[in-house]
PDB file of C-alpha atoms in Angstrom:
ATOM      1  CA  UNK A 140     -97.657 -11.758 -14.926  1.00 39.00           C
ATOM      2  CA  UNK A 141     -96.660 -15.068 -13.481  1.00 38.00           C
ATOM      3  CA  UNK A 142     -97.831 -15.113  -9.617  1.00 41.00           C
ATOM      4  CA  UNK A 143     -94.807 -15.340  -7.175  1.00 41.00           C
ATOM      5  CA  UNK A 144     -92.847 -18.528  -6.301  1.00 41.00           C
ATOM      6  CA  UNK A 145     -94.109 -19.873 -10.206  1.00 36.00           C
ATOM      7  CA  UNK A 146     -92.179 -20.313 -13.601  1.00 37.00           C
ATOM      8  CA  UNK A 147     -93.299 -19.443 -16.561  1.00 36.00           C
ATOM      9  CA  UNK A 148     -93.151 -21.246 -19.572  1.00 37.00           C
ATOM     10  CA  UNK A 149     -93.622 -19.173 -22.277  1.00 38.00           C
ATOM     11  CA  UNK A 150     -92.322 -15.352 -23.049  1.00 38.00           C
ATOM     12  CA  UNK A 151     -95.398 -13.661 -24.177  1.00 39.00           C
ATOM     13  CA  UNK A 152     -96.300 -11.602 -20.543  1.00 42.00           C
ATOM     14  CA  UNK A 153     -92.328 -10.221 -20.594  1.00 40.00           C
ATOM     15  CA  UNK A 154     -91.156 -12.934 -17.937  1.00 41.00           C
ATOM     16  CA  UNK A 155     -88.504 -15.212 -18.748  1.00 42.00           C
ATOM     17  CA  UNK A 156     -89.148 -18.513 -20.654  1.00 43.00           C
ATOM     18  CA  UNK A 157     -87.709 -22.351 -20.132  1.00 47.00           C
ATOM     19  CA  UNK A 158     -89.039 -22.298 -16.602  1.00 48.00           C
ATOM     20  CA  UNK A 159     -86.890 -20.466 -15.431  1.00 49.00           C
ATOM     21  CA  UNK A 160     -87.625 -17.851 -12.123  1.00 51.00           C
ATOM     22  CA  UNK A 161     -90.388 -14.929 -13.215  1.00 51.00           C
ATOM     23  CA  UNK A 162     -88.752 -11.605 -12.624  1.00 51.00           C
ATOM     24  CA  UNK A 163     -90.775 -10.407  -9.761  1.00 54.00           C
ATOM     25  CA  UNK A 164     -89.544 -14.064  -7.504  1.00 52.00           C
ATOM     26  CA  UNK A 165     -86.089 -12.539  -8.153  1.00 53.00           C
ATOM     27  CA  UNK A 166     -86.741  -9.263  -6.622  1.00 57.00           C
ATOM     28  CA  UNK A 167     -88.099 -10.791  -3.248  1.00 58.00           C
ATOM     29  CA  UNK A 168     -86.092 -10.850  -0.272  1.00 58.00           C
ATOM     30  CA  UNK A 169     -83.561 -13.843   0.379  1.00 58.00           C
ATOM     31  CA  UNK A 170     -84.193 -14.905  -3.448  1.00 57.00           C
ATOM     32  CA  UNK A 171     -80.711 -14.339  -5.176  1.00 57.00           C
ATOM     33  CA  UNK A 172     -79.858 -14.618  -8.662  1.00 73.00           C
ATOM     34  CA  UNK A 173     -77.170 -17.218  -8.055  1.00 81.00           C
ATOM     35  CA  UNK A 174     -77.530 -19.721  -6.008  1.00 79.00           C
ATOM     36  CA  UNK A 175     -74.728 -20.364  -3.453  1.00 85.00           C
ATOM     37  CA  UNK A 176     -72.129 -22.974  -5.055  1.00 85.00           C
ATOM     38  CA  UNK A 177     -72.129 -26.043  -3.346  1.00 81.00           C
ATOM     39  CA  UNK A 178     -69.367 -27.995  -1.320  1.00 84.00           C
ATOM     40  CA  UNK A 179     -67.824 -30.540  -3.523  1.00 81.00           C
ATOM     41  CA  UNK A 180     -68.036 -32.800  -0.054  1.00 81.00           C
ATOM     42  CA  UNK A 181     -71.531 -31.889   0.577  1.00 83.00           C
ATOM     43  CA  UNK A 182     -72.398 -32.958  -2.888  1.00 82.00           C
ATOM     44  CA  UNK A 183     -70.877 -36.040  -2.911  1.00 81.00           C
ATOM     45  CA  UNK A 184     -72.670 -36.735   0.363  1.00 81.00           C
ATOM     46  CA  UNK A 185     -75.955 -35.567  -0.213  1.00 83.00           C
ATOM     47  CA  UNK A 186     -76.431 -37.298  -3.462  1.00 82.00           C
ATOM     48  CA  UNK A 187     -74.124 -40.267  -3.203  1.00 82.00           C
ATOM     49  CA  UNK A 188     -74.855 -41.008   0.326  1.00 83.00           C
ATOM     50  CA  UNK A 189     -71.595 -40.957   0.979  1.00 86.00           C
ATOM     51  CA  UNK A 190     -70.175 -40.332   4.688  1.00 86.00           C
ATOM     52  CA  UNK A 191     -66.965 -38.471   5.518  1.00 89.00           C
ATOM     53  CA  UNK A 192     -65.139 -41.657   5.853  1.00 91.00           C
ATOM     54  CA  UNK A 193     -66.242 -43.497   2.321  1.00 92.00           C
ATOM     55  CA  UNK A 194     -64.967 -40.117   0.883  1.00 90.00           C
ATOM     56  CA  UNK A 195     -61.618 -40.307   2.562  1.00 92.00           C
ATOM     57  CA  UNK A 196     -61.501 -43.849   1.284  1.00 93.00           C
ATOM     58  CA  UNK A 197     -62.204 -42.750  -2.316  1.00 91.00           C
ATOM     59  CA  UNK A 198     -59.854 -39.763  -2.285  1.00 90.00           C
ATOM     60  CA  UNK A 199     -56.989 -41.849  -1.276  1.00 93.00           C
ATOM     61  CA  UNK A 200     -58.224 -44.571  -4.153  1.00 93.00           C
ATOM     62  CA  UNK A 201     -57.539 -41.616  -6.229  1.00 90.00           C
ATOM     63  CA  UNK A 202     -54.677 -40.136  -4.684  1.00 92.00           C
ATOM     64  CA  UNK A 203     -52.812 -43.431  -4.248  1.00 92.00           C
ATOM     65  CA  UNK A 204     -53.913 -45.475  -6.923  1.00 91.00           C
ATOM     66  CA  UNK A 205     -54.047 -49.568  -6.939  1.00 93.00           C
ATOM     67  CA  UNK A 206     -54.571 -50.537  -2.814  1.00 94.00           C
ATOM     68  CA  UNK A 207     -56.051 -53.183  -1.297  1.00 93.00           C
ATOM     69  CA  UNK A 208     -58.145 -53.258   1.626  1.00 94.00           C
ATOM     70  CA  UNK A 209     -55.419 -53.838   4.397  1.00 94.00           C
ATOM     71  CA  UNK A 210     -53.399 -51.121   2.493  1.00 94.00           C
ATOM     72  CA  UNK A 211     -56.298 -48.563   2.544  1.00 95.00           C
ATOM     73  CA  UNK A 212     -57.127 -49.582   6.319  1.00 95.00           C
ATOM     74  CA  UNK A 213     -53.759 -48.520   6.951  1.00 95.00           C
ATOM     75  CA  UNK A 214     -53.574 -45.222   5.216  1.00 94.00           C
ATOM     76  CA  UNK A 215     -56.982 -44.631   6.206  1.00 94.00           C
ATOM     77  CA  UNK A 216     -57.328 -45.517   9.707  1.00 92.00           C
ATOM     78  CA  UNK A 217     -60.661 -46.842   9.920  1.00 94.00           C
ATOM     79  CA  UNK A 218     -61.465 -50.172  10.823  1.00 94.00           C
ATOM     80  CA  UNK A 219     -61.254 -53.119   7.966  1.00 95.00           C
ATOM     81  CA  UNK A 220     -65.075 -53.708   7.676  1.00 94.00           C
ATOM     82  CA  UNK A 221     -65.663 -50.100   7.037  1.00 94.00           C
ATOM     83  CA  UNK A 222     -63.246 -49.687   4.406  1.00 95.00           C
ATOM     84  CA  UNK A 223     -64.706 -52.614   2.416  1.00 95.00           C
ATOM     85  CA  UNK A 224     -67.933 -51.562   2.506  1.00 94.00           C
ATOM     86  CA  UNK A 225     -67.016 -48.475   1.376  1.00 94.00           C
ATOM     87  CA  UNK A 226     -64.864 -49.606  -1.461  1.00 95.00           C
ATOM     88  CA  UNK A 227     -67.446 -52.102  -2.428  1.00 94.00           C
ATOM     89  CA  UNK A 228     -70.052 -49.047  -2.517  1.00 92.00           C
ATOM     90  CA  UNK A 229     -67.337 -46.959  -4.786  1.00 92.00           C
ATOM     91  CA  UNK A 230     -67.550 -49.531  -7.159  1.00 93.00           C
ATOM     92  CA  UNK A 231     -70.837 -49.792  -7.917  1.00 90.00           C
ATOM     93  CA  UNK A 232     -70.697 -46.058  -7.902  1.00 86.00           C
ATOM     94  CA  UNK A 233     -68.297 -46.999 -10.555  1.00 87.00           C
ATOM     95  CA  UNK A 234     -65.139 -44.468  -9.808  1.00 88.00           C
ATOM     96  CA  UNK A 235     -63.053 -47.642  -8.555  1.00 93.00           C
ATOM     97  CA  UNK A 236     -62.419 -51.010 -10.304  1.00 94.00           C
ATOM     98  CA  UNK A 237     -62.380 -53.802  -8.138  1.00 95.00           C
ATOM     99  CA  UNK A 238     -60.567 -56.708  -9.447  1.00 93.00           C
ATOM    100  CA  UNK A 239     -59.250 -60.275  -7.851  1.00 93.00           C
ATOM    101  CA  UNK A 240     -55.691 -60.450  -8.190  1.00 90.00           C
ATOM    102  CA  UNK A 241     -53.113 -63.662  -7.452  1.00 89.00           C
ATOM    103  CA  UNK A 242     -50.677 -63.606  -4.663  1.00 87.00           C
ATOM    104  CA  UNK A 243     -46.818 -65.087  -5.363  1.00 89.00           C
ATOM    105  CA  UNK A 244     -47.430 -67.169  -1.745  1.00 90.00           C
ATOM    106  CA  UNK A 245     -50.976 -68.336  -2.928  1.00 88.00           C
ATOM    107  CA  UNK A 246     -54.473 -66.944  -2.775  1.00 90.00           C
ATOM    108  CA  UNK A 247     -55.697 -64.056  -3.719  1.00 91.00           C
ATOM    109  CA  UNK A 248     -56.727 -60.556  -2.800  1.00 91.00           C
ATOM    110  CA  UNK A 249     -59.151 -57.727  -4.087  1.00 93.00           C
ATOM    111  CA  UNK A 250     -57.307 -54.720  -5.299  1.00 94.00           C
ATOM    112  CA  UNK A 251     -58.969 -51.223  -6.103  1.00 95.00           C
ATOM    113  CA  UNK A 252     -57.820 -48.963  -8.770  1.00 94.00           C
ATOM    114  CA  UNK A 253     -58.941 -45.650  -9.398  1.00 93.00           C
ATOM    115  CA  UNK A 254     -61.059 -44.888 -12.561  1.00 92.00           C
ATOM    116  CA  UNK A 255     -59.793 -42.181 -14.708  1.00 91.00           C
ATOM    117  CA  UNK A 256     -60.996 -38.861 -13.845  1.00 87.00           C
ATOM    118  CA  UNK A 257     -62.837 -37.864 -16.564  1.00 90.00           C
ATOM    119  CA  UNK A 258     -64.936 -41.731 -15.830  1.00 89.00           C
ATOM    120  CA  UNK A 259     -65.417 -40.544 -12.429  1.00 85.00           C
ATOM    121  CA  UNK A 260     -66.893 -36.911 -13.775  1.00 87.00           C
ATOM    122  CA  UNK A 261     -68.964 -38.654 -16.106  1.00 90.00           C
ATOM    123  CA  UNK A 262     -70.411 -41.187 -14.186  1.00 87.00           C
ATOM    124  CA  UNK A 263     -70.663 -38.661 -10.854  1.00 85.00           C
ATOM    125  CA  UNK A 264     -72.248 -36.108 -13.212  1.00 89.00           C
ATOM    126  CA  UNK A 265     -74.956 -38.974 -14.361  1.00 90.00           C
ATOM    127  CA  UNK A 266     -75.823 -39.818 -10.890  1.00 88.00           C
ATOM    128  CA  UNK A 267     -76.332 -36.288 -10.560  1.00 90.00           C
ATOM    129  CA  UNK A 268     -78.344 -35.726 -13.332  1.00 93.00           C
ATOM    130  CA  UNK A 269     -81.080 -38.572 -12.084  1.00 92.00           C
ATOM    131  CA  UNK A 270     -80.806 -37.420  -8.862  1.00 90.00           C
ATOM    132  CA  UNK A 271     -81.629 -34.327  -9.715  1.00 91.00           C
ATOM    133  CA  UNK A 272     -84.789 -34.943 -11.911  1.00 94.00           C
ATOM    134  CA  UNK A 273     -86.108 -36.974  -8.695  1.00 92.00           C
ATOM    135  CA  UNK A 274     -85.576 -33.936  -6.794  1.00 90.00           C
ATOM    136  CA  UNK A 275     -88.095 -31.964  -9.206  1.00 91.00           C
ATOM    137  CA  UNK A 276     -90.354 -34.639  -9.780  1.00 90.00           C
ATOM    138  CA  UNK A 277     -90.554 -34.384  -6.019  1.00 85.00           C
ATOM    139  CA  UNK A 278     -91.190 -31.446  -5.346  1.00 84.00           C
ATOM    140  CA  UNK A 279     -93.912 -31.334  -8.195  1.00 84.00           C
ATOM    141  CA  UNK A 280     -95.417 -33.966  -6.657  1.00 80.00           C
ATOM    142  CA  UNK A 281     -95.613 -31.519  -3.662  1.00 76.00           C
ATOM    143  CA  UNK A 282     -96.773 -28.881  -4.989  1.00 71.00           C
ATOM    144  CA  UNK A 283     -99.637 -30.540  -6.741  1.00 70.00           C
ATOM    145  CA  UNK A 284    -100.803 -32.554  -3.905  1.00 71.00           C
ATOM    146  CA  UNK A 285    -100.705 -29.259  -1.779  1.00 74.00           C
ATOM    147  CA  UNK A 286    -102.902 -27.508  -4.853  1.00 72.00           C
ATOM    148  CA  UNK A 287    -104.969 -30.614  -4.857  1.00 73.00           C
ATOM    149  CA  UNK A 288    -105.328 -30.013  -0.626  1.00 73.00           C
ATOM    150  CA  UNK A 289    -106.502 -26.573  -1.313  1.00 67.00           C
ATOM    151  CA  UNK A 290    -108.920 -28.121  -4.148  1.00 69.00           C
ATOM    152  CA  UNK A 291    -110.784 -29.823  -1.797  1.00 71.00           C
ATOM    153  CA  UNK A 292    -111.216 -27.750   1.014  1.00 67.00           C
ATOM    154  CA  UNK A 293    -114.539 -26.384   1.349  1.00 56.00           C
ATOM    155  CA  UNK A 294    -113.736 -22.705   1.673  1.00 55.00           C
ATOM    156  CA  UNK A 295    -111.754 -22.844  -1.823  1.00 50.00           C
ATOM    157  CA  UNK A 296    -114.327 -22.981  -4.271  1.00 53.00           C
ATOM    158  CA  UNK A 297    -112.318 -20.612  -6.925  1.00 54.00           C
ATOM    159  CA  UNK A 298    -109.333 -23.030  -6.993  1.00 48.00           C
ATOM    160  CA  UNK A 299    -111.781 -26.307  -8.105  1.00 51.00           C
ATOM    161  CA  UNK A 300    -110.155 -25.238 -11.950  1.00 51.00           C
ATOM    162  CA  UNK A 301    -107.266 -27.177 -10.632  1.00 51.00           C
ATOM    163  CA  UNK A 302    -108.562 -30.263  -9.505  1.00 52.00           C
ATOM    164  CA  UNK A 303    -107.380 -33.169 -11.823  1.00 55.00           C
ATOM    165  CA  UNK A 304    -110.235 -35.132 -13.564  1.00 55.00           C
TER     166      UNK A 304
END
C-alpha cells in the first residue's frame, strides 16, 4: 500500500494508477474527492496576477468591444494610468489587440479590441497549463528537499535510501 499523502504510479498493490490520490488519502478527514471549483475571478487573479480592477478593464474590453483608453477610463472609473497599464498587461496576456489607429483631426490613438473568445480560452487555458506544471514542480521541489532534510539528520538513519547521489 502506498503510505498516506503519496501517489502511486503503478496499479499492481490495488491503488489507483497515473498519480493519482491512493485510496486510503481519500478516506482521511478534510480530503474530498472533488476538489472545490474555483472562482473564475480568483483564477484569473491568482494565476494572471490580475487585480480586481485589470479584470473590470478586460471584461468591459469584452463586453464593449473596440475602446480606447479615455473611453475605458470613462466606463471604468479608474484613473487613466491604471487603465493603460492594465490594457497594456491584457495584451501581452494576449485576450486584447492593441493597435494604433489615425484620427480625422490628426494624430493618433491606441484602440483595444477584444480577442475572440475561444483566443482568450485558448490562450488563458495555456497560461494555465504552465502555471500549473510550476505549481507541481514546486511543490516537488518541496517535498524532496524536506525528504532530503530528514536524510541528513542524524537521528534518521533508515531514510539515508533516499538521499540523492
Amino acid at each position: 500500500m502506498a503510505p498516506t499523502g503519496r501517489t502511486v504510479t503503478d496499479a499492481t498493490d490495488g491503488d489507483v494508477a497515473d498519480g493519482a490520490p491512493a485510496s486510503d488519502d481519500l478516506d482521511r478527514p478534510g480530503v474530498s474527492e472533488e476538489p472545490p471549483e474555483p472562482d473564475l475571478d480568483e483564477l484569473l487573479r491568482v494565476v494572471f496576477g490580475m487585480s480586481p480592477a485589470e479584470l473590470d478593464v478586460c471584461l468591459c474590453v469584452m463586453e464593449h468591444g473596440t475602446l480606447t483608453t479615455a473611453e475605458l477610463t470613462e466606463r471604468v472609473g479608474y484613473d487613466r494610468s491604471v487603465v493603460a497599464r492594465h490594457l497594456n498587461h491584457l495584451a501581452d496576456l494576449g485576450v486584447v489587440e492593441k493597435r494604433r489607429q489615425i484620427l480625422d483631426r490628426g494624430g493618433d490613438v491606441y484602440v483595444y479590441t477584444p480577442e475572440p473568445p475561444e483566443t482568450v480560452r485558448r490562450r488563458f487555458r495555456e497560461t494555465f497549463l504552465r502555471w500549473a506544471a510550476a505549481g507541481v514542480d514546486r511543490i516537488d521541489d518541496l517535498s524532496r528537499e524536506k525528504v532530503e532534510g530528514l536524510a541528513e539528520a542524524e537521528s534518521a538513519t533508515e531514510w539515508t535510501v533516499f538521499r540523492e547521489p
